[in-house]
Tab-separated table of C-alpha atoms and ligand atoms in Angstrom:
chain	number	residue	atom	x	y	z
A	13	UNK	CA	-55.249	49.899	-22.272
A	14	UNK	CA	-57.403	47.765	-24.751
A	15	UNK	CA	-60.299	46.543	-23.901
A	16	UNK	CA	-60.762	43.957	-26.441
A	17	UNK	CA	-63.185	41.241	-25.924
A	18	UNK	CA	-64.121	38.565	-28.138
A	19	UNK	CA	-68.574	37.460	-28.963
A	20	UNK	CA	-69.151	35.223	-31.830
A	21	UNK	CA	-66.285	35.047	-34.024
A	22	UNK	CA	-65.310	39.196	-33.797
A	23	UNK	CA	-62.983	40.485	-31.498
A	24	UNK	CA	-64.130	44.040	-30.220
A	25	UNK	CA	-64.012	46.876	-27.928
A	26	UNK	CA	-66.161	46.534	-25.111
A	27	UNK	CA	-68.339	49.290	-25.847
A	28	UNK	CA	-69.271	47.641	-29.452
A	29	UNK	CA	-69.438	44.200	-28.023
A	30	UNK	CA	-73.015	42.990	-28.208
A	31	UNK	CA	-74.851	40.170	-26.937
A	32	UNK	CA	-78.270	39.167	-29.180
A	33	UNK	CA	-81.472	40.154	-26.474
A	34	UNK	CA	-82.648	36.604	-27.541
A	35	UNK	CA	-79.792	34.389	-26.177
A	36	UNK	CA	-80.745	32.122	-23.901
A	37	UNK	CA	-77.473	32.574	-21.656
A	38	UNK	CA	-79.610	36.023	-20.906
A	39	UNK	CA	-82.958	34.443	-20.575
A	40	UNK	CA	-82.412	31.223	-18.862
A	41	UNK	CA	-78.764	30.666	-17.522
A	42	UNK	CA	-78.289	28.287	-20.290
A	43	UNK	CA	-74.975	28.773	-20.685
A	44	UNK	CA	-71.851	27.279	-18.979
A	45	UNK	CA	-68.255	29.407	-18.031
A	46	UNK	CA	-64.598	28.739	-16.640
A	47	UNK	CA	-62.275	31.671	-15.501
A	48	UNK	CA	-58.894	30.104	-16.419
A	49	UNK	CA	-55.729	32.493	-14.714
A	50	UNK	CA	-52.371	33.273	-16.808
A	51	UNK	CA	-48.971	34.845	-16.484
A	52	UNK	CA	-46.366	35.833	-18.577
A	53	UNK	CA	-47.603	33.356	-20.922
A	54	UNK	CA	-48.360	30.891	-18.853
A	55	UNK	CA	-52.320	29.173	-18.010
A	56	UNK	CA	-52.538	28.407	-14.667
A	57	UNK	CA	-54.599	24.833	-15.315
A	58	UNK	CA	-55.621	25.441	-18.948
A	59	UNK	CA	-56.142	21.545	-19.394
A	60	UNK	CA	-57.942	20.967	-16.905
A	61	UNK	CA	-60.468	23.790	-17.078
A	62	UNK	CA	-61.300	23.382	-20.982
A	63	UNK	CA	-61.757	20.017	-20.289
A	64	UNK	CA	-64.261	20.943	-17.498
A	65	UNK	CA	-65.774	23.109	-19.797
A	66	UNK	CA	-67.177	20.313	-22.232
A	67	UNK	CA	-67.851	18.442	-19.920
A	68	UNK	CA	-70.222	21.002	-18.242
A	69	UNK	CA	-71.190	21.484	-21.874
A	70	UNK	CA	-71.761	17.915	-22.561
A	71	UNK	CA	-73.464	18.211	-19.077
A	72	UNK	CA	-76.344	20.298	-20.570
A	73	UNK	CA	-76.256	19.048	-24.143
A	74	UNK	CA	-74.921	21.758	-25.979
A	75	UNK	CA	-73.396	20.853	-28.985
A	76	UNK	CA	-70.039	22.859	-29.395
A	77	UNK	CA	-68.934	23.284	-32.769
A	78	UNK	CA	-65.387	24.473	-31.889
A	79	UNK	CA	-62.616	22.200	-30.554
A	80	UNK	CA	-60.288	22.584	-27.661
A	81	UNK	CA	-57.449	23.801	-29.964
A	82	UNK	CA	-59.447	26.422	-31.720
A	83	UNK	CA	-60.413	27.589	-28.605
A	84	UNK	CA	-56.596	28.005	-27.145
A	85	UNK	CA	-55.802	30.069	-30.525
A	86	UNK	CA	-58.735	32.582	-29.713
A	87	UNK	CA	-57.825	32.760	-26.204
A	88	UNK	CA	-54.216	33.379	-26.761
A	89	UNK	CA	-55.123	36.024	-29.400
A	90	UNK	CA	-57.140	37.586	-27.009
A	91	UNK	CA	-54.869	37.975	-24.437
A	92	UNK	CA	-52.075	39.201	-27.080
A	93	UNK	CA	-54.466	42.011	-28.119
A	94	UNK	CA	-54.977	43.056	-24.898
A	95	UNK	CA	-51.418	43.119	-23.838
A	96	UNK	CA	-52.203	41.727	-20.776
A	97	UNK	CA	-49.266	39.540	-18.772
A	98	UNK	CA	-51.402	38.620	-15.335
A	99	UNK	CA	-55.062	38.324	-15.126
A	100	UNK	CA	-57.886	36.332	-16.386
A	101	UNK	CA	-60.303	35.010	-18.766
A	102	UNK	CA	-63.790	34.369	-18.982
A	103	UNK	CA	-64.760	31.948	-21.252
A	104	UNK	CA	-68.964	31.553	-21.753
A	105	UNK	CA	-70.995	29.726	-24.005
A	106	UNK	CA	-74.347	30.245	-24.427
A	107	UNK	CA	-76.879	27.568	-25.933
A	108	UNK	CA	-77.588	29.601	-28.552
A	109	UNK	CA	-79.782	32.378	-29.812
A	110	UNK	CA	-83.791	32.062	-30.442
A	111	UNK	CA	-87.080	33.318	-29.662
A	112	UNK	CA	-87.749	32.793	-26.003
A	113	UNK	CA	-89.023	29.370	-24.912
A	114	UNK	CA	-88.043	27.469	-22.109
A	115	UNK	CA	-87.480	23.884	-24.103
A	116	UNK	CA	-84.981	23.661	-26.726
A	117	UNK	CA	-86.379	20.723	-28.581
A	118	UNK	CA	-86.150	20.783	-32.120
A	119	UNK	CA	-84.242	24.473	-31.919
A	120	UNK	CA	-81.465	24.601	-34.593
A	121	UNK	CA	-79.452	26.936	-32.679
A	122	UNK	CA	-75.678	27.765	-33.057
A	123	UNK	CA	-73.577	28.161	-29.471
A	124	UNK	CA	-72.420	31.527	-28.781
A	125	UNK	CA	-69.475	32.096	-27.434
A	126	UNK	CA	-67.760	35.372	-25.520
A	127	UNK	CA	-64.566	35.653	-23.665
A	128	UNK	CA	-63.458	38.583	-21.769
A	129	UNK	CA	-59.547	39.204	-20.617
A	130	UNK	CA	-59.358	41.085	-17.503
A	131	UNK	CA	-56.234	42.515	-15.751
A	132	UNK	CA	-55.473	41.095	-12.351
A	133	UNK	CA	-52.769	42.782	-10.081
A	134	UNK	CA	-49.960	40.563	-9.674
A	135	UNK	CA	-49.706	40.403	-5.866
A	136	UNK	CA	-48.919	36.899	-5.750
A	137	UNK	CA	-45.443	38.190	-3.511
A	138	UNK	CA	-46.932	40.356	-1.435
A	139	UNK	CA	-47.567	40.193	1.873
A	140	UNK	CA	-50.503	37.192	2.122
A	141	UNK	CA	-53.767	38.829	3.993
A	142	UNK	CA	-56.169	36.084	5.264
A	143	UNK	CA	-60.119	36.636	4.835
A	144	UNK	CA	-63.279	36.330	6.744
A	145	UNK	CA	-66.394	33.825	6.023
A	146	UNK	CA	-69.362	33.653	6.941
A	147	UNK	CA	-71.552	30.548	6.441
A	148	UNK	CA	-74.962	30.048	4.745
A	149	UNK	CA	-77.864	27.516	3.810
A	150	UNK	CA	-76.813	26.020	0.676
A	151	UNK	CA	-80.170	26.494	-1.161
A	152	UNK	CA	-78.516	25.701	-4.846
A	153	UNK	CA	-80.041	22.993	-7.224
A	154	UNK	CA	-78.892	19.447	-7.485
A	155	UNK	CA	-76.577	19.867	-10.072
A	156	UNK	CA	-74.058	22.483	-8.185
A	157	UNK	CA	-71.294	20.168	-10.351
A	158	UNK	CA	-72.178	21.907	-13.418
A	159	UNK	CA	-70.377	24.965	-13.933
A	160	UNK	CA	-73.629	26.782	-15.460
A	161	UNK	CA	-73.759	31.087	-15.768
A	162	UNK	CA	-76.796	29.913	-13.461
A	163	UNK	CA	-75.705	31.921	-10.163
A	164	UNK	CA	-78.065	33.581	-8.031
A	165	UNK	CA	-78.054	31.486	-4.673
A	166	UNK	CA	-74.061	32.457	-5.420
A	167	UNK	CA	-74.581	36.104	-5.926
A	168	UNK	CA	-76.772	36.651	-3.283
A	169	UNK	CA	-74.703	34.285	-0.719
A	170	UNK	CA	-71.550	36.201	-1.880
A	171	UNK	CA	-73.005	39.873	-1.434
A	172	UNK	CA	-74.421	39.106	1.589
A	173	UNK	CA	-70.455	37.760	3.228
A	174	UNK	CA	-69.257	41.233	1.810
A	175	UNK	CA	-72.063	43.325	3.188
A	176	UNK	CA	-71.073	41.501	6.923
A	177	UNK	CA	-67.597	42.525	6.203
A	178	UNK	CA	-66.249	39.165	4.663
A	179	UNK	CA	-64.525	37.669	1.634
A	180	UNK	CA	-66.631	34.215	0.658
A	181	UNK	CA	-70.426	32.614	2.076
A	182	UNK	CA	-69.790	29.410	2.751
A	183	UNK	CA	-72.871	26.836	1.444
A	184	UNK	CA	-74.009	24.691	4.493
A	185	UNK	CA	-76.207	21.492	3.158
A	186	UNK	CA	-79.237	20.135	5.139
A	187	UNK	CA	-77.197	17.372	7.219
A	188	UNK	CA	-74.840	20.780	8.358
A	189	UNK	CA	-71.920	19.395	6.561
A	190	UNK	CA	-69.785	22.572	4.434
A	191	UNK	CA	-70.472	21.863	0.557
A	192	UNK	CA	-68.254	24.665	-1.031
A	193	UNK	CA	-67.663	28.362	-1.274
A	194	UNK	CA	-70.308	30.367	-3.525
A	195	UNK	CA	-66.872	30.846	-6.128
A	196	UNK	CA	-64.879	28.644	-4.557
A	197	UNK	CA	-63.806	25.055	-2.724
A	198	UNK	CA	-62.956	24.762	0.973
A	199	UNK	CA	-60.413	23.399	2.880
A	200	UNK	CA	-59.793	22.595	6.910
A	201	UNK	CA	-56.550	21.486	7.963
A	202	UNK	CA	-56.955	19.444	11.159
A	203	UNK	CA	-54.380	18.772	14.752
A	204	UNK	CA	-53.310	15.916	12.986
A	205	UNK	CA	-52.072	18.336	10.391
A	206	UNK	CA	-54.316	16.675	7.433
A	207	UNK	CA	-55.713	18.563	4.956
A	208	UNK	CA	-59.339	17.811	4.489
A	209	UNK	CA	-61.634	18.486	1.477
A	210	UNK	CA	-65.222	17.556	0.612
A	211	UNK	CA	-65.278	14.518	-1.939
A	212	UNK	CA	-66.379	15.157	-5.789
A	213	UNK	CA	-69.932	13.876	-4.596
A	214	UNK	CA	-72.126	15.545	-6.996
A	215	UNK	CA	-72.993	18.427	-4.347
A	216	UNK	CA	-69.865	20.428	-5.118
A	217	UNK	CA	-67.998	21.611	-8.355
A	218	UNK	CA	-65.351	19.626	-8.869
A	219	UNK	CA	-62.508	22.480	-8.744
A	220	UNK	CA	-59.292	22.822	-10.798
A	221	UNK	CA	-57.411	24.578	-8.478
A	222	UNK	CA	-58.967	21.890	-5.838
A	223	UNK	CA	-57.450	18.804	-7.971
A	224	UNK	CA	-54.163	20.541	-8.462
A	225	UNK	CA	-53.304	21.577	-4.711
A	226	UNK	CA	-54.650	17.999	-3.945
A	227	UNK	CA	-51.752	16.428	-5.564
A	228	UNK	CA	-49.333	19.102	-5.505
A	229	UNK	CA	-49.927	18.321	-1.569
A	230	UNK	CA	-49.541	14.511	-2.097
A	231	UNK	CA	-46.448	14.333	-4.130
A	232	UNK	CA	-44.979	16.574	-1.227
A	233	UNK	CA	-45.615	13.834	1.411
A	234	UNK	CA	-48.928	15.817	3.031
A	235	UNK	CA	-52.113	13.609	3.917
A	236	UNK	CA	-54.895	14.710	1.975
A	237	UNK	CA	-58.972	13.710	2.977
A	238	UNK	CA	-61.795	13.667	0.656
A	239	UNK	CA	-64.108	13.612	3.239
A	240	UNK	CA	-67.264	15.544	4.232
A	241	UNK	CA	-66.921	18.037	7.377
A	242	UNK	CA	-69.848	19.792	9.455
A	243	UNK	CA	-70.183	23.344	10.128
A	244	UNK	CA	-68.691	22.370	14.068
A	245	UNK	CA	-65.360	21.120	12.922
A	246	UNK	CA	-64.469	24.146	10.203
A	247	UNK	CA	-65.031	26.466	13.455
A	248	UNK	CA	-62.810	23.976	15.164
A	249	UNK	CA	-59.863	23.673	12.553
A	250	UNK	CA	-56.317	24.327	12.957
A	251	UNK	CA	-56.334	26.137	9.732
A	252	UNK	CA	-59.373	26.756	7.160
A	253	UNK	CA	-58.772	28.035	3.277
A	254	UNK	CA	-60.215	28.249	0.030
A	255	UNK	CA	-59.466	27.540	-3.558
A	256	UNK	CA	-60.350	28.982	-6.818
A	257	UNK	CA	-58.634	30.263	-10.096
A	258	UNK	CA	-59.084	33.451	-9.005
A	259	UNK	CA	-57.713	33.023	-5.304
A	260	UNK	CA	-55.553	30.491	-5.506
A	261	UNK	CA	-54.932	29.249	-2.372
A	262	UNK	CA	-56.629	31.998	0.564
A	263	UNK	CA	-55.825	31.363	3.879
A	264	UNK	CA	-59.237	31.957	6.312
A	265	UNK	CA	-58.930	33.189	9.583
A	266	UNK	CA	-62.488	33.653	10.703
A	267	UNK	CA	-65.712	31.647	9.999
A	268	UNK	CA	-68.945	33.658	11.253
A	269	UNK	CA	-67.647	34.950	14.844
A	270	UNK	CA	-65.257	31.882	15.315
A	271	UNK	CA	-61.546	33.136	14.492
A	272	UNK	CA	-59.286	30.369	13.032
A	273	UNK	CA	-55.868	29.847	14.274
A	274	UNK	CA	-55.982	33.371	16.854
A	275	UNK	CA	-57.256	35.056	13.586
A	276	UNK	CA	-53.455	34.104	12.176
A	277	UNK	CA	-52.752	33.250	9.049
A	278	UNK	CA	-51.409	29.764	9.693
A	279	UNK	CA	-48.357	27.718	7.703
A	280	UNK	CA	-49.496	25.155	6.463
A	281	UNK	CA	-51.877	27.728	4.337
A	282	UNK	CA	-48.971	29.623	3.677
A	283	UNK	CA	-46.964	26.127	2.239
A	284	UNK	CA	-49.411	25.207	0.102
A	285	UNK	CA	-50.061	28.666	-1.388
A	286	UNK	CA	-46.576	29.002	-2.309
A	287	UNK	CA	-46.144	25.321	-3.508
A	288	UNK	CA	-49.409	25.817	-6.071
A	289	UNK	CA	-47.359	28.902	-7.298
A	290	UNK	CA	-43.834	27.388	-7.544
A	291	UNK	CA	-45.338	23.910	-8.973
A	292	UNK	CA	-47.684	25.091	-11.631
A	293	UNK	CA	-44.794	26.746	-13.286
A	294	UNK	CA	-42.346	24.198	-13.002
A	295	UNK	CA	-45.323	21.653	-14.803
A	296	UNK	CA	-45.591	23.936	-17.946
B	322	LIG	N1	-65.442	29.983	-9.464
B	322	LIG	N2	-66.941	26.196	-6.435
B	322	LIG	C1	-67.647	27.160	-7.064
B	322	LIG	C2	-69.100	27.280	-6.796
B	322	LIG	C3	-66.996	28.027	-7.959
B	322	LIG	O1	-67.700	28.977	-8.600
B	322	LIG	C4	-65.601	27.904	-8.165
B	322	LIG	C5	-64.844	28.792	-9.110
B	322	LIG	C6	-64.908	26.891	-7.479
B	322	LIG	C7	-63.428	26.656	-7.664
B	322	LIG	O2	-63.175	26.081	-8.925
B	322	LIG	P1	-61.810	26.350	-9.710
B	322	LIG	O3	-60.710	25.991	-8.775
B	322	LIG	O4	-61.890	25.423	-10.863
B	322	LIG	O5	-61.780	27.801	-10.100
B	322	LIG	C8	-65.611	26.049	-6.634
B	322	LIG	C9	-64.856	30.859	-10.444
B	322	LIG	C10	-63.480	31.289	-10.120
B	322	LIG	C11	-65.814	32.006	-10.697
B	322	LIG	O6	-67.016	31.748	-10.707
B	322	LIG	O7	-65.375	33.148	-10.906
């Protein structure tokens, strides 16, 4: 299978694909990303997360020199060469290449930009397995709404749920109220049966997948909260899940040693899940 990614206008096998020792993505983080999902021709979202893209690139002043449509052409070309029909693509761009020094001022600098396609097994009909959480001190910066390459707190949150057997840490902030997943937004459903998420409030990144289930949800008659919710009432939910490109919509069925729902994947988790699916490709 080809391996082709794509670094600074050449498209390349992996092995020969090289990133300059000097950019600053390497260095300092200074660089922003979006995973965008596709299949069988289809981007799940692509709108949405190229806009987020220069936004988080506006976010950071980085001056972009390519535009949106440019971009589509090299990611469909990518894909093509791959010969890929489900997975996804990383999209980064890094401020630029130079000498190392923290400040940028005055630096006449071109953006560098690298995508990779990966493979993703289409298991979107299978048989739906929920995952485990466990929940952490969100110790981020103050500008978690930028979608920067700037991930440690995320790594090391994430490595440490899969090293206590579960899928996603789940960022506490210092009132106790649930910010987000480390790669992803989170959800509790409550006896009321409405469907609660944490308002875009500067604290969180403002997920794709997040704004699409939203109103997929509310043009199919669900109530939908953008509301903040502490640590107490996700253990206490009728259902808890989590969205992201890459997951979609996963149901959760146990947060630290609190199972959700009897540790069942519940339906309304299931509903939604299948209604991002069905609507996304009916809105293409
Ligand atoms: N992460 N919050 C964080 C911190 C994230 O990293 C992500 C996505 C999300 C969900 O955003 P979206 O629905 O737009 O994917 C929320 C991607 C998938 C990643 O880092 O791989």
């Amino acid at each position: 299978m080809p391996n082709i990614s794509y670094v600074d206008g050449v498209y390349q096998n992996y092995e020969n694909s090289k990133i300059n020792i000097n950019d600053r993505g390497y260095h300092f983080g200074d660089s922003v990303y979006e995973v965008i999902l596709f299949n069988e021709g289809i981007f799940y979202d692509f709108e949405g997360h190229i806009n987020r893209l220069f936004g988080s690139l506006n976010a950071i002043n980085i001056k972009f020199h390519l535009s949106k449509i440019s971009l589509k052409i090299i990611i469909s070309n990518l894909i093509k060469i791959n010969r890929i029909s489900f997975g996804s693509v990383y999209i980064q761009v890094s401020r630029g290449i130079a000498e190392r020094n923290h400040s940028y001022k005055g630096m006449n600098i071109k953006p560098l930009l690298s995508i990779i396609v990966n493979k993703k097994l289409n298991n979107i009909n299978n048989k739906l397995n929920g995952v485990k959480a466990i929940t952490l001190d969100d110790n981020r910066w103050s500008r978690p709404d930028i979608k920067t390459t700037q991930l440690l707190p995320n790594v090391l949150a994430k490595t440490e749920a899969n090293k206590k057997g579960a899928f996603e840490g789940i960022f506490i902030d210092s009132d106790g109220y649930v910010t987000e997943g480390s790669s992803s937004n989170i959800w509790i459903i409550n006896y009321n049966n409405e469907i609660i998420t944490r308002a875009i409030d500067g604290q969180i990144l403002s997920g794709i997948t997040r704004k699409t289930v939203a109103q997929f949800a509310k043009l199919n008659g669900l109530i939908v909260k953008e509301e903040k919710f502490k640590k107490e009432e996700l253990y206490k939910s009728k259902e808890v899940f989590l969205t992201s490109a890459s997951s979609f919509v996963t149901p959760i069925i146990k947060v630290d040693d609190i199972e959700i729902n009897d540790g069942k994947i519940g339906q309304m988790s299931i509903d939604l899940r299948n209604l991002y699916f069905s609507e996304l490709h009916n809105y293409q």
